[in-house]
Short mmCIF file of C-alpha atoms and ligand atoms in Angstrom, two decimals:
data_model
loop_
_atom_site.label_atom_id
_atom_site.label_comp_id
_atom_site.label_asym_id
_atom_site.label_seq_id
_atom_site.Cartn_x
_atom_site.Cartn_y
_atom_site.Cartn_z
CA MET A 1 11.83 31.62 16.66
CA SER A 2 15.01 30.42 15.03
CA VAL A 3 16.35 29.39 18.46
CA ARG A 4 13.31 27.26 19.13
CA THR A 5 13.30 25.61 15.73
CA THR A 6 17.02 24.90 15.65
CA VAL A 7 16.90 22.77 18.78
CA VAL A 8 17.67 19.19 17.82
CA TRP A 9 16.39 16.69 20.33
CA ASP A 10 18.40 13.67 21.16
CA TYR A 11 16.10 10.73 21.70
CA ALA A 12 16.92 7.68 23.76
CA PRO A 13 16.30 4.48 21.82
CA ALA A 14 12.77 3.13 22.31
CA PRO A 15 12.81 -0.28 20.65
CA GLU A 16 9.65 -2.37 20.58
CA SER A 17 10.26 -5.85 21.87
CA ALA A 18 9.92 -8.73 19.44
CA ASP A 19 9.95 -11.32 22.23
CA HIS A 20 6.23 -11.99 22.03
CA VAL A 21 6.41 -12.87 18.33
CA ARG A 22 6.12 -16.61 17.71
CA LEU A 23 7.04 -17.15 14.11
CA LYS A 24 7.65 -20.65 12.82
CA ASP A 25 10.96 -21.37 11.14
CA ARG A 26 9.16 -22.53 8.03
CA TYR A 27 5.72 -21.96 6.48
CA GLY A 28 4.01 -24.20 3.93
CA LEU A 29 1.33 -23.11 1.49
CA PHE A 30 -2.07 -22.43 3.03
CA ILE A 31 -4.34 -24.56 0.87
CA ASP A 32 -7.62 -26.20 1.90
CA GLY A 33 -7.54 -24.69 5.35
CA ASP A 34 -4.13 -26.02 6.34
CA PHE A 35 -0.43 -25.47 5.78
CA SER A 36 1.10 -28.05 3.43
CA GLU A 37 4.42 -28.78 1.76
CA PRO A 38 4.63 -27.23 -1.70
CA ALA A 39 4.64 -29.63 -4.65
CA SER A 40 7.56 -27.53 -5.90
CA GLY A 41 9.56 -28.75 -2.87
CA ARG A 42 11.12 -25.29 -2.63
CA PHE A 43 11.35 -22.91 0.32
CA VAL A 44 12.70 -19.37 0.14
CA PRO A 45 13.85 -17.24 3.10
CA SER A 46 12.10 -13.95 3.84
CA ILE A 47 14.70 -11.33 4.76
CA ASN A 48 14.55 -8.48 7.25
CA PRO A 49 15.54 -5.50 5.06
CA ALA A 50 16.86 -3.58 8.10
CA THR A 51 19.41 -6.27 8.95
CA GLU A 52 19.57 -8.53 5.87
CA GLU A 53 18.97 -11.48 8.20
CA PRO A 54 16.54 -14.26 7.29
CA ILE A 55 13.37 -14.36 9.41
CA ALA A 56 11.59 -17.52 8.24
CA GLU A 57 11.47 -19.84 5.26
CA VAL A 58 8.42 -19.65 3.07
CA ALA A 59 7.08 -22.18 0.55
CA TYR A 60 7.42 -21.42 -3.14
CA GLY A 61 4.19 -22.04 -5.04
CA GLY A 62 4.93 -23.67 -8.40
CA PRO A 63 2.54 -24.56 -11.25
CA ASP A 64 1.17 -27.72 -9.56
CA ASP A 65 0.53 -25.75 -6.38
CA VAL A 66 -1.45 -23.19 -8.35
CA VAL A 67 -3.63 -26.00 -9.75
CA ALA A 68 -4.17 -27.43 -6.23
CA ALA A 69 -5.07 -23.99 -4.89
CA VAL A 70 -7.68 -23.40 -7.59
CA GLN A 71 -9.17 -26.88 -7.12
CA SER A 72 -9.56 -26.37 -3.38
CA ALA A 73 -11.08 -22.91 -3.87
CA ARG A 74 -13.52 -24.17 -6.51
CA ALA A 75 -14.68 -26.95 -4.19
CA ALA A 76 -15.22 -24.47 -1.34
CA HIS A 77 -17.14 -21.89 -3.35
CA PRO A 78 -20.70 -23.31 -3.58
CA LYS A 79 -21.14 -23.71 0.17
CA TRP A 80 -19.63 -20.31 0.98
CA ALA A 81 -21.73 -18.56 -1.64
CA ALA A 82 -24.87 -20.28 -0.35
CA LEU A 83 -24.35 -19.10 3.24
CA PRO A 84 -26.71 -16.29 4.25
CA GLY A 85 -24.87 -12.94 4.28
CA LEU A 86 -25.30 -12.68 8.03
CA GLU A 87 -23.40 -15.96 8.49
CA ARG A 88 -20.53 -14.83 6.26
CA ALA A 89 -20.47 -11.60 8.26
CA LYS A 90 -19.86 -13.56 11.48
CA TYR A 91 -16.65 -15.00 10.05
CA LEU A 92 -15.46 -11.58 8.90
CA PHE A 93 -16.21 -10.06 12.30
CA ARG A 94 -14.21 -12.88 13.90
CA ILE A 95 -11.26 -12.26 11.61
CA ALA A 96 -11.41 -8.52 12.37
CA ARG A 97 -11.42 -9.15 16.11
CA LEU A 98 -8.59 -11.66 15.89
CA ILE A 99 -6.51 -9.12 13.97
CA GLN A 100 -7.14 -6.69 16.83
CA GLU A 101 -6.21 -9.31 19.42
CA ARG A 102 -2.96 -10.11 17.65
CA ALA A 103 -2.30 -6.50 16.63
CA ARG A 104 0.97 -6.13 18.49
CA GLU A 105 2.42 -9.29 17.03
CA LEU A 106 1.21 -8.44 13.51
CA ALA A 107 2.70 -4.94 13.75
CA VAL A 108 6.11 -6.25 14.78
CA VAL A 109 6.13 -8.92 12.07
CA GLU A 110 5.08 -6.38 9.43
CA THR A 111 7.96 -4.16 10.50
CA LEU A 112 10.50 -7.00 10.62
CA ASP A 113 9.51 -8.34 7.23
CA GLY A 114 9.00 -5.08 5.33
CA GLY A 115 11.22 -2.48 7.03
CA LYS A 116 8.47 0.05 7.77
CA PRO A 117 8.58 1.97 11.07
CA LEU A 118 6.73 0.27 13.88
CA ARG A 119 4.82 3.49 14.53
CA GLU A 120 3.21 3.09 11.11
CA SER A 121 2.52 -0.64 11.21
CA ARG A 122 1.11 -0.28 14.75
CA ASP A 123 -0.97 2.86 14.13
CA VAL A 124 -1.93 2.55 10.47
CA ASP A 125 -1.50 -0.84 8.76
CA ILE A 126 -2.89 -3.17 11.38
CA PRO A 127 -5.81 -1.07 12.72
CA LEU A 128 -6.89 -0.27 9.16
CA ALA A 129 -6.69 -3.94 8.15
CA ALA A 130 -9.06 -4.80 11.03
CA ALA A 131 -11.28 -1.85 10.08
CA HIS A 132 -11.64 -3.18 6.52
CA PHE A 133 -12.84 -6.55 7.78
CA PHE A 134 -15.27 -4.83 10.18
CA HIS A 135 -16.55 -2.57 7.41
CA TYR A 136 -17.20 -5.35 4.90
CA ALA A 137 -18.61 -7.65 7.58
CA GLY A 138 -21.28 -4.99 7.91
CA TRP A 139 -22.01 -5.13 4.18
CA ALA A 140 -22.26 -8.93 3.84
CA ASP A 141 -26.03 -9.03 4.48
CA LYS A 142 -26.77 -5.75 2.70
CA LEU A 143 -25.05 -6.26 -0.62
CA ARG A 144 -27.94 -5.14 -2.78
CA TYR A 145 -27.99 -1.75 -1.06
CA GLY A 146 -24.44 -1.20 -2.25
CA VAL A 147 -25.48 -1.63 -5.90
CA ASN A 148 -28.70 0.37 -6.28
CA ALA A 149 -30.95 -2.36 -4.90
CA ARG A 150 -30.23 -4.81 -7.74
CA GLU A 151 -30.14 -8.58 -7.23
CA VAL A 152 -26.54 -9.77 -7.12
CA SER A 153 -24.52 -12.95 -6.97
CA PRO A 154 -20.83 -13.59 -6.31
CA LEU A 155 -18.36 -14.16 -9.15
CA GLY A 156 -16.72 -17.33 -7.82
CA VAL A 157 -12.99 -17.89 -7.35
CA VAL A 158 -10.95 -14.70 -7.16
CA GLY A 159 -7.17 -14.48 -7.71
CA GLN A 160 -5.68 -11.58 -5.75
CA ILE A 161 -2.09 -10.36 -6.02
CA VAL A 162 -0.74 -7.81 -3.56
CA PRO A 163 2.54 -5.87 -3.32
CA TRP A 164 5.06 -5.45 -0.54
CA ASN A 165 4.39 -1.89 0.63
CA PHE A 166 1.30 -2.58 2.82
CA PRO A 167 1.25 -6.38 2.96
CA LEU A 168 -1.50 -7.10 5.50
CA LEU A 169 -3.50 -3.98 4.69
CA MET A 170 -3.58 -4.78 0.97
CA ALA A 171 -4.58 -8.36 1.78
CA ALA A 172 -7.46 -6.95 3.86
CA TRP A 173 -8.48 -4.53 1.08
CA LYS A 174 -8.72 -7.49 -1.27
CA LEU A 175 -10.05 -10.32 0.91
CA ALA A 176 -12.69 -8.52 2.99
CA PRO A 177 -14.97 -7.33 0.13
CA ALA A 178 -14.42 -10.53 -1.90
CA LEU A 179 -15.48 -12.78 1.00
CA ALA A 180 -18.35 -10.51 2.07
CA CYS A 181 -19.76 -10.82 -1.46
CA GLY A 182 -19.67 -14.63 -1.33
CA ASN A 183 -16.51 -15.25 -3.34
CA VAL A 184 -13.58 -17.41 -2.30
CA ALA A 185 -10.07 -16.03 -2.70
CA ILE A 186 -6.54 -17.11 -3.56
CA LEU A 187 -4.13 -14.50 -2.24
CA LYS A 188 -0.59 -14.18 -3.63
CA PRO A 189 1.52 -12.00 -1.30
CA ALA A 190 4.75 -10.38 -2.49
CA GLU A 191 7.90 -12.44 -2.32
CA THR A 192 9.63 -10.02 0.07
CA THR A 193 6.74 -9.66 2.56
CA PRO A 194 4.76 -12.89 2.91
CA LEU A 195 4.74 -13.27 6.70
CA THR A 196 1.67 -11.29 7.83
CA ALA A 197 -0.41 -12.97 5.09
CA LEU A 198 0.66 -16.31 6.61
CA LEU A 199 -0.33 -15.09 10.08
CA LEU A 200 -3.65 -14.03 8.56
CA ALA A 201 -3.99 -17.63 7.32
CA GLU A 202 -3.56 -18.76 10.94
CA ILE A 203 -6.22 -16.23 11.92
CA CYS A 204 -8.57 -17.73 9.31
CA GLN A 205 -7.99 -21.12 10.98
CA GLU A 206 -8.69 -19.65 14.42
CA ALA A 207 -11.87 -18.06 13.06
CA GLU A 208 -12.85 -21.54 11.75
CA LEU A 209 -13.30 -20.21 8.26
CA PRO A 210 -14.31 -23.17 6.07
CA PRO A 211 -11.30 -24.72 4.26
CA GLY A 212 -10.65 -23.33 0.79
CA VAL A 213 -12.42 -20.00 1.34
CA VAL A 214 -9.04 -18.28 1.74
CA THR A 215 -5.87 -19.70 0.19
CA VAL A 216 -2.46 -18.10 0.68
CA LEU A 217 -0.18 -18.99 -2.18
CA THR A 218 3.31 -17.68 -1.49
CA GLY A 219 5.97 -17.50 -4.20
CA ASP A 220 7.32 -14.92 -6.62
CA GLY A 221 6.26 -13.13 -9.78
CA ASP A 222 6.09 -16.43 -11.70
CA THR A 223 3.62 -17.77 -9.13
CA GLY A 224 1.50 -14.64 -9.69
CA ALA A 225 1.77 -15.01 -13.47
CA ALA A 226 0.70 -18.68 -13.24
CA LEU A 227 -2.20 -17.79 -10.95
CA VAL A 228 -3.74 -15.17 -13.24
CA ARG A 229 -3.53 -17.63 -16.16
CA ALA A 230 -4.91 -20.60 -14.22
CA PRO A 231 -8.10 -22.16 -15.61
CA GLY A 232 -10.94 -21.90 -13.10
CA LEU A 233 -10.58 -18.29 -11.98
CA ASN A 234 -13.59 -15.98 -12.22
CA LYS A 235 -11.93 -12.68 -11.31
CA VAL A 236 -8.47 -11.18 -10.89
CA ALA A 237 -7.55 -8.22 -8.69
CA PHE A 238 -4.01 -6.85 -8.70
CA THR A 239 -2.11 -4.08 -6.93
CA GLY A 240 1.45 -3.35 -8.02
CA SER A 241 3.44 -1.88 -10.87
CA THR A 242 1.93 -0.64 -14.12
CA ALA A 243 4.22 -2.96 -16.10
CA VAL A 244 2.91 -6.10 -14.40
CA GLY A 245 -0.66 -4.73 -14.53
CA ARG A 246 -0.29 -4.41 -18.28
CA ASP A 247 1.02 -7.98 -18.54
CA ILE A 248 -1.96 -9.30 -16.58
CA GLN A 249 -4.39 -7.30 -18.69
CA ALA A 250 -2.84 -8.75 -21.84
CA ALA A 251 -3.02 -12.27 -20.40
CA LEU A 252 -6.74 -11.88 -19.67
CA ALA A 253 -7.62 -10.17 -22.95
CA GLY A 254 -10.19 -12.21 -24.84
CA THR A 255 -11.43 -13.98 -21.71
CA ASN A 256 -14.50 -12.81 -19.86
CA ILE A 257 -12.62 -12.66 -16.55
CA PRO A 258 -13.16 -9.27 -14.93
CA LEU A 259 -10.06 -7.45 -13.72
CA THR A 260 -9.31 -4.74 -11.18
CA LEU A 261 -5.94 -2.98 -11.40
CA GLU A 262 -4.51 -0.64 -8.77
CA LEU A 263 -1.20 0.48 -10.21
CA GLY A 264 1.43 3.13 -9.75
CA GLY A 265 1.22 6.87 -9.43
CA LYS A 266 3.08 10.17 -9.56
CA SER A 267 0.64 12.12 -7.51
CA ALA A 268 0.67 15.92 -7.34
CA ASN A 269 0.57 17.61 -3.96
CA ILE A 270 -0.39 21.23 -4.72
CA VAL A 271 0.40 24.05 -2.30
CA PHE A 272 -1.33 27.38 -2.99
CA GLU A 273 -0.02 30.64 -1.57
CA ASP A 274 -3.07 31.03 0.70
CA ALA A 275 -2.47 27.68 2.45
CA ALA A 276 -1.57 27.34 6.12
CA LEU A 277 2.07 26.69 5.27
CA ASP A 278 3.20 24.98 8.47
CA GLN A 279 0.30 22.56 8.18
CA ALA A 280 1.09 22.06 4.49
CA VAL A 281 4.71 21.19 5.33
CA GLU A 282 3.50 18.47 7.72
CA GLY A 283 1.26 17.20 4.92
CA ILE A 284 4.12 17.22 2.42
CA VAL A 285 6.29 15.21 4.82
CA ASN A 286 3.48 12.74 5.48
CA GLY A 287 2.71 12.63 1.75
CA ILE A 288 6.15 11.52 0.65
CA PHE A 289 8.11 10.14 3.62
CA PHE A 290 5.32 7.98 5.10
CA ASN A 291 6.36 4.34 4.60
CA GLN A 292 9.69 5.47 3.01
CA GLY A 293 7.68 6.74 0.04
CA HIS A 294 6.69 3.17 -0.83
CA VAL A 295 3.14 4.34 -1.34
CA CYS A 296 1.29 4.13 -4.65
CA CYS A 297 -0.46 7.46 -3.96
CA ALA A 298 2.63 9.20 -2.45
CA GLY A 299 2.70 12.96 -3.02
CA SER A 300 5.92 12.63 -4.97
CA ARG A 301 5.37 15.64 -7.27
CA LEU A 302 5.18 18.68 -5.09
CA LEU A 303 3.69 21.71 -6.91
CA ILE A 304 4.31 24.96 -5.03
CA GLN A 305 2.93 28.37 -6.01
CA GLU A 306 5.92 30.48 -7.00
CA SER A 307 5.20 33.29 -4.50
CA VAL A 308 5.66 30.94 -1.51
CA HIS A 309 8.20 28.55 -3.03
CA ASP A 310 11.24 29.74 -1.07
CA GLU A 311 9.36 29.89 2.20
CA VAL A 312 7.88 26.41 1.81
CA ILE A 313 11.21 24.90 0.76
CA ALA A 314 12.97 26.49 3.75
CA LYS A 315 10.35 25.15 6.16
CA LEU A 316 10.31 21.75 4.47
CA TRP A 317 14.07 21.39 4.64
CA GLN A 318 14.07 22.35 8.33
CA ARG A 319 11.42 19.72 8.97
CA MET A 320 13.16 17.07 6.85
CA ARG A 321 16.41 17.49 8.76
CA ARG A 322 14.59 16.37 11.88
CA LEU A 323 13.33 13.12 10.39
CA ARG A 324 14.79 10.14 12.18
CA VAL A 325 15.98 7.39 9.87
CA GLY A 326 16.96 3.99 11.24
CA ASP A 327 15.84 0.95 13.20
CA PRO A 328 12.23 0.36 12.14
CA LEU A 329 11.44 -1.27 15.49
CA ASP A 330 12.35 1.94 17.33
CA LYS A 331 9.18 3.85 18.20
CA ASN A 332 10.90 7.16 17.44
CA THR A 333 11.81 6.21 13.87
CA ASP A 334 10.14 8.19 11.08
CA VAL A 335 11.77 6.58 8.06
CA GLY A 336 12.64 2.89 8.12
CA ALA A 337 14.44 0.54 5.74
CA ILE A 338 13.93 0.31 2.00
CA ASN A 339 12.02 -2.90 1.31
CA SER A 340 14.62 -4.73 -0.79
CA ALA A 341 17.98 -4.40 -2.48
CA GLU A 342 16.18 -4.25 -5.87
CA GLN A 343 13.98 -1.36 -4.75
CA LEU A 344 17.00 0.48 -3.34
CA ALA A 345 18.78 0.07 -6.68
CA ARG A 346 15.72 1.50 -8.50
CA ILE A 347 15.62 4.53 -6.20
CA GLU A 348 19.36 5.13 -6.58
CA ALA A 349 19.14 4.91 -10.37
CA LEU A 350 16.32 7.47 -10.57
CA VAL A 351 18.00 9.83 -8.13
CA ALA A 352 21.20 9.63 -10.21
CA ALA A 353 19.11 10.44 -13.30
CA GLY A 354 17.72 13.50 -11.49
CA GLU A 355 21.22 14.79 -10.82
CA GLU A 356 22.39 14.08 -14.36
CA GLU A 357 19.41 15.92 -15.82
CA GLY A 358 20.28 19.02 -13.81
CA ALA A 359 17.89 19.10 -10.85
CA SER A 360 19.32 20.29 -7.49
CA ARG A 361 19.52 17.54 -4.89
CA GLN A 362 19.50 17.91 -1.10
CA THR A 363 19.67 14.78 1.03
CA ILE A 364 19.51 14.95 4.81
CA GLU A 365 22.65 14.08 6.69
CA CYS A 366 22.11 11.18 9.01
CA GLU A 367 23.94 8.12 10.17
CA LEU A 368 22.61 5.07 8.36
CA PRO A 369 22.99 1.56 9.81
CA GLU A 370 25.82 -0.46 8.26
CA ARG A 371 23.69 -3.40 7.22
CA GLY A 372 20.33 -3.33 5.53
CA TYR A 373 18.89 -1.16 2.75
CA TRP A 374 18.60 2.55 3.45
CA PHE A 375 17.96 5.78 1.59
CA ALA A 376 17.95 9.13 3.37
CA PRO A 377 15.06 11.56 2.67
CA THR A 378 15.85 13.60 -0.42
CA LEU A 379 14.51 16.82 -1.93
CA PHE A 380 14.90 17.83 -5.56
CA THR A 381 14.34 21.45 -6.62
CA ASP A 382 14.89 23.04 -10.07
CA VAL A 383 12.95 20.15 -11.53
CA SER A 384 11.48 20.52 -14.99
CA PRO A 385 8.31 18.63 -16.00
CA ALA A 386 10.30 16.52 -18.48
CA HIS A 387 12.83 15.23 -15.96
CA ARG A 388 12.54 11.53 -15.21
CA ILE A 389 12.17 12.30 -11.49
CA ALA A 390 9.06 14.36 -12.37
CA VAL A 391 7.59 11.68 -14.59
CA GLU A 392 8.46 8.23 -13.23
CA GLU A 393 7.38 6.62 -9.99
CA ILE A 394 10.43 6.53 -7.70
CA PHE A 395 8.65 4.68 -4.87
CA GLY A 396 11.15 5.95 -2.32
CA PRO A 397 11.69 8.89 0.09
CA VAL A 398 12.34 11.38 -2.69
CA VAL A 399 10.24 14.45 -3.49
CA SER A 400 10.48 16.42 -6.74
CA VAL A 401 9.44 20.08 -6.55
CA LEU A 402 7.87 22.01 -9.44
CA THR A 403 6.37 25.49 -9.36
CA PHE A 404 3.31 27.20 -10.82
CA ARG A 405 1.93 30.73 -10.99
CA THR A 406 -1.80 30.37 -11.55
CA GLN A 407 -4.53 27.93 -10.62
CA ALA A 408 -4.90 26.93 -14.27
CA GLU A 409 -1.19 26.17 -14.50
CA ALA A 410 -1.36 24.08 -11.32
CA ILE A 411 -4.16 21.98 -12.78
CA GLU A 412 -2.39 21.59 -16.11
CA LYS A 413 0.85 20.51 -14.48
CA ALA A 414 -0.87 18.18 -12.04
CA ASN A 415 -2.71 16.45 -14.90
CA ASN A 416 0.43 16.27 -17.02
CA SER A 417 1.12 12.67 -16.05
CA ARG A 418 0.29 9.28 -17.45
CA TYR A 419 -0.81 8.37 -13.95
CA GLY A 420 -3.84 9.60 -12.00
CA LEU A 421 -4.08 7.95 -8.62
CA ALA A 422 -4.26 10.77 -6.07
CA ALA A 423 -3.63 14.46 -5.43
CA GLY A 424 -3.46 16.88 -2.53
CA ILE A 425 -4.64 20.50 -2.43
CA TRP A 426 -3.48 22.93 0.24
CA THR A 427 -5.51 26.14 0.37
CA ASP A 428 -7.50 28.24 2.79
CA LYS A 429 -10.33 28.65 0.27
CA GLY A 430 -12.94 25.89 0.21
CA ALA A 431 -14.39 26.95 -3.16
CA LYS A 432 -10.94 26.89 -4.75
CA ALA A 433 -10.27 23.42 -3.37
CA PHE A 434 -13.50 22.06 -4.87
CA GLU A 435 -12.91 23.78 -8.19
CA VAL A 436 -9.38 22.40 -8.48
CA ALA A 437 -10.41 18.94 -7.25
CA SER A 438 -13.08 18.64 -9.92
CA ALA A 439 -10.52 19.50 -12.63
CA LEU A 440 -7.92 16.99 -11.47
CA GLN A 441 -7.66 13.59 -13.14
CA ALA A 442 -7.07 11.68 -9.93
CA GLY A 443 -9.08 8.99 -8.20
CA VAL A 444 -8.58 10.48 -4.73
CA VAL A 445 -8.11 14.17 -3.91
CA TRP A 446 -7.25 15.20 -0.37
CA GLN A 447 -7.82 18.75 0.84
CA ASN A 448 -5.49 20.10 3.53
CA THR A 449 -4.44 16.58 4.43
CA TYR A 450 -2.67 13.69 2.69
CA ASN A 451 -2.47 9.89 2.83
CA HIS A 452 -5.66 9.71 4.81
CA PHE A 453 -7.29 6.29 4.39
CA ASP A 454 -10.66 5.03 5.51
CA PRO A 455 -12.43 1.75 4.74
CA THR A 456 -15.65 3.60 3.91
CA ALA A 457 -14.03 5.64 1.11
CA ALA A 458 -13.41 4.46 -2.44
CA PHE A 459 -9.82 4.34 -3.70
CA GLY A 460 -8.57 3.76 -7.23
CA GLY A 461 -7.05 5.36 -10.29
CA TYR A 462 -7.46 7.14 -13.59
CA LYS A 463 -5.32 6.55 -16.69
CA GLU A 464 -2.29 4.26 -16.12
CA SER A 465 -2.98 4.13 -12.39
CA GLY A 466 -5.55 1.45 -13.11
CA PHE A 467 -9.28 0.88 -12.91
CA GLY A 468 -11.86 -0.40 -10.46
CA ARG A 469 -12.38 0.87 -6.93
CA GLU A 470 -11.55 -0.57 -3.53
CA GLY A 471 -13.09 0.55 -0.26
CA GLY A 472 -16.63 1.55 0.72
CA PRO A 473 -19.72 0.41 -1.16
CA ALA A 474 -17.89 1.03 -4.48
CA GLY A 475 -15.47 -1.71 -3.43
CA LEU A 476 -18.28 -4.30 -3.53
CA ARG A 477 -19.02 -3.83 -7.23
CA PRO A 478 -15.88 -5.56 -8.61
CA TYR A 479 -16.77 -8.71 -6.66
CA LEU A 480 -20.43 -9.03 -7.70
CA GLN A 481 -22.43 -9.70 -10.81
CA ILE A 482 -25.82 -8.14 -11.28
CA VAL A 483 -28.43 -10.86 -11.69
CA GLN A 484 -31.40 -8.59 -12.32
P1 LIG B 501 5.37 -5.81 -9.01
O1 LIG B 501 4.25 -5.23 -9.78
O2 LIG B 501 6.34 -6.68 -9.72
O3 LIG B 501 4.80 -6.69 -7.79
C1 LIG B 501 3.49 -6.64 -7.31
C2 LIG B 501 2.94 -8.05 -7.09
O4 LIG B 501 2.81 -8.73 -8.34
C3 LIG B 501 3.87 -8.94 -6.25
O5 LIG B 501 3.09 -9.84 -5.49
C4 LIG B 501 4.64 -9.68 -7.33
O6 LIG B 501 5.21 -10.87 -6.88
C5 LIG B 501 3.56 -9.94 -8.35
N1 LIG B 501 4.03 -10.17 -9.71
C6 LIG B 501 5.25 -9.87 -10.24
N2 LIG B 501 5.29 -10.22 -11.55
C7 LIG B 501 4.07 -10.74 -11.83
C8 LIG B 501 3.47 -11.25 -13.03
N3 LIG B 501 4.13 -11.29 -14.18
N4 LIG B 501 2.20 -11.69 -12.98
C9 LIG B 501 1.50 -11.65 -11.84
N5 LIG B 501 2.01 -11.17 -10.68
C10 LIG B 501 3.27 -10.72 -10.67
O7 LIG B 501 6.12 -4.67 -8.29
P2 LIG B 501 7.66 -4.65 -7.85
O8 LIG B 501 7.71 -5.34 -6.57
O9 LIG B 501 8.56 -5.19 -8.89
O10 LIG B 501 7.94 -3.11 -7.77
C11 LIG B 501 8.32 -2.41 -8.96
C12 LIG B 501 7.78 -1.03 -8.97
O11 LIG B 501 6.37 -1.10 -9.00
C13 LIG B 501 8.11 -0.22 -7.76
O12 LIG B 501 9.33 0.40 -7.85
C14 LIG B 501 6.97 0.75 -7.74
O13 LIG B 501 7.27 1.81 -8.60
C15 LIG B 501 5.81 -0.04 -8.31
N6 LIG B 501 4.91 -0.58 -7.28
C16 LIG B 501 3.73 0.01 -7.12
C17 LIG B 501 2.86 -0.45 -6.14
C18 LIG B 501 1.54 0.17 -5.92
O14 LIG B 501 0.95 -0.03 -4.87
N7 LIG B 501 1.00 0.88 -6.87
C19 LIG B 501 3.23 -1.52 -5.23
C20 LIG B 501 4.51 -2.12 -5.52
C21 LIG B 501 5.30 -1.63 -6.51
P3 LIG B 501 6.68 -10.87 -6.25
O15 LIG B 501 6.81 -9.69 -5.37
O16 LIG B 501 6.67 -12.12 -5.48
O17 LIG B 501 7.63 -10.81 -7.41
#
């Protein structure tokens, strides 16, 4: 057994070619169905975090650009809202199919721009983005069945702000239900990962989506702040940090603009002693090292029943040592680059705090590329519930391990968080899984799996992880008003 598991395979490099990618050197703002120069006159390079090299220049949306975006969207809304649902569905189906047609290109660009392993952008981000458009295309002519057979109407112009961890997928989560419901949308991608949203704008052109139905307003946090405060919006949807979510909520207080917030998390992944431990270890690895841990629902707080703690940690460490960190375009890579220098600094600061507070750190030994932003997978044991690494979202490839003795203690510890986005339960007993799941304050609970996403399933948080749901029929509700 030990002989078999100590074999370390040497893989030949298997880089995906980027030759087929045709990016422009410079992208304008996508307003009124076309790319235009920003009124701000500014362009900002988007950087490949694995090499620190610029990929393309992207327009910076300033205050006048925000006004132009809202004007164009307002003008487009009446016609789009008046289209029969079946007609809107045709556009969404077209967009979904075009995403599939350009999947290889989108996957490579997502990896170049964000640093995530190609295996993930190719197998998760892009197919799921297409699946969201397909799913909501199916709903466009059946909206009332998603809301208990009530009569509904769209809200109008929707401002949507997405983060950098799943750029195209988050754009799809936001745009597909909004458009299906008859709204028009202004999308603000993250400063560090705007490129697939701009390719999606090209796809909207190819699909002959009427001008103004989708606007892509690139820029930075100030652009987002200006957008949510712009007169003429009827709805705001945001995914990102709790701090910015709070700022947006404060900005909208006293208005009647509905808001959806999908914020951070410190999700508990709970391993009971009766779990299939090898399977659980795979789930732990997927829960925290998928996408370098840049996942709002990452299983970053690992709760292990004391009786199997040593065994699980030994197996987990063995498995972690085999993770391949490096070139995100290599098909063998498990853990890619950290998205930005700022995010790397945040991870390093929290990991340093973990060591200072007395937790035991183990980081895998691996050769990291000389340029780019990298952080090797890290395991913290001897963590107490008050440690910062047990409380704060690290948003990196770092797992903090806590223990418990009884089911009640597991539930109490899992719920001992200001967040409540997701949780995982590993057990052989179905009844126990349901009992624990119903006691957890988490929007999503996975049983014997983790980070499993599906467009038909609702996703969203409790407590400081936000409110409102995305995905499935529940994801229609934030984009509709009940007429009668
Ligand atoms: P932010 O919340 O700052 O960014 C999310 C999005 O909001 C980006 O498009 C950003 O633009 C935009 N934005 C920033 N400031 C404002 C504002 N005042 N008003 C409106 N929009 C704004 O996240 P960060 O990128 O700073 O990441 C910080 C931490 O947040 C991470 O370490 C992680 O813990 C957490 N996070 C959680 C995510 C989740 O999915 N739950 C996703 C991303 C981060 P721009 O990027 O251009 O500045």
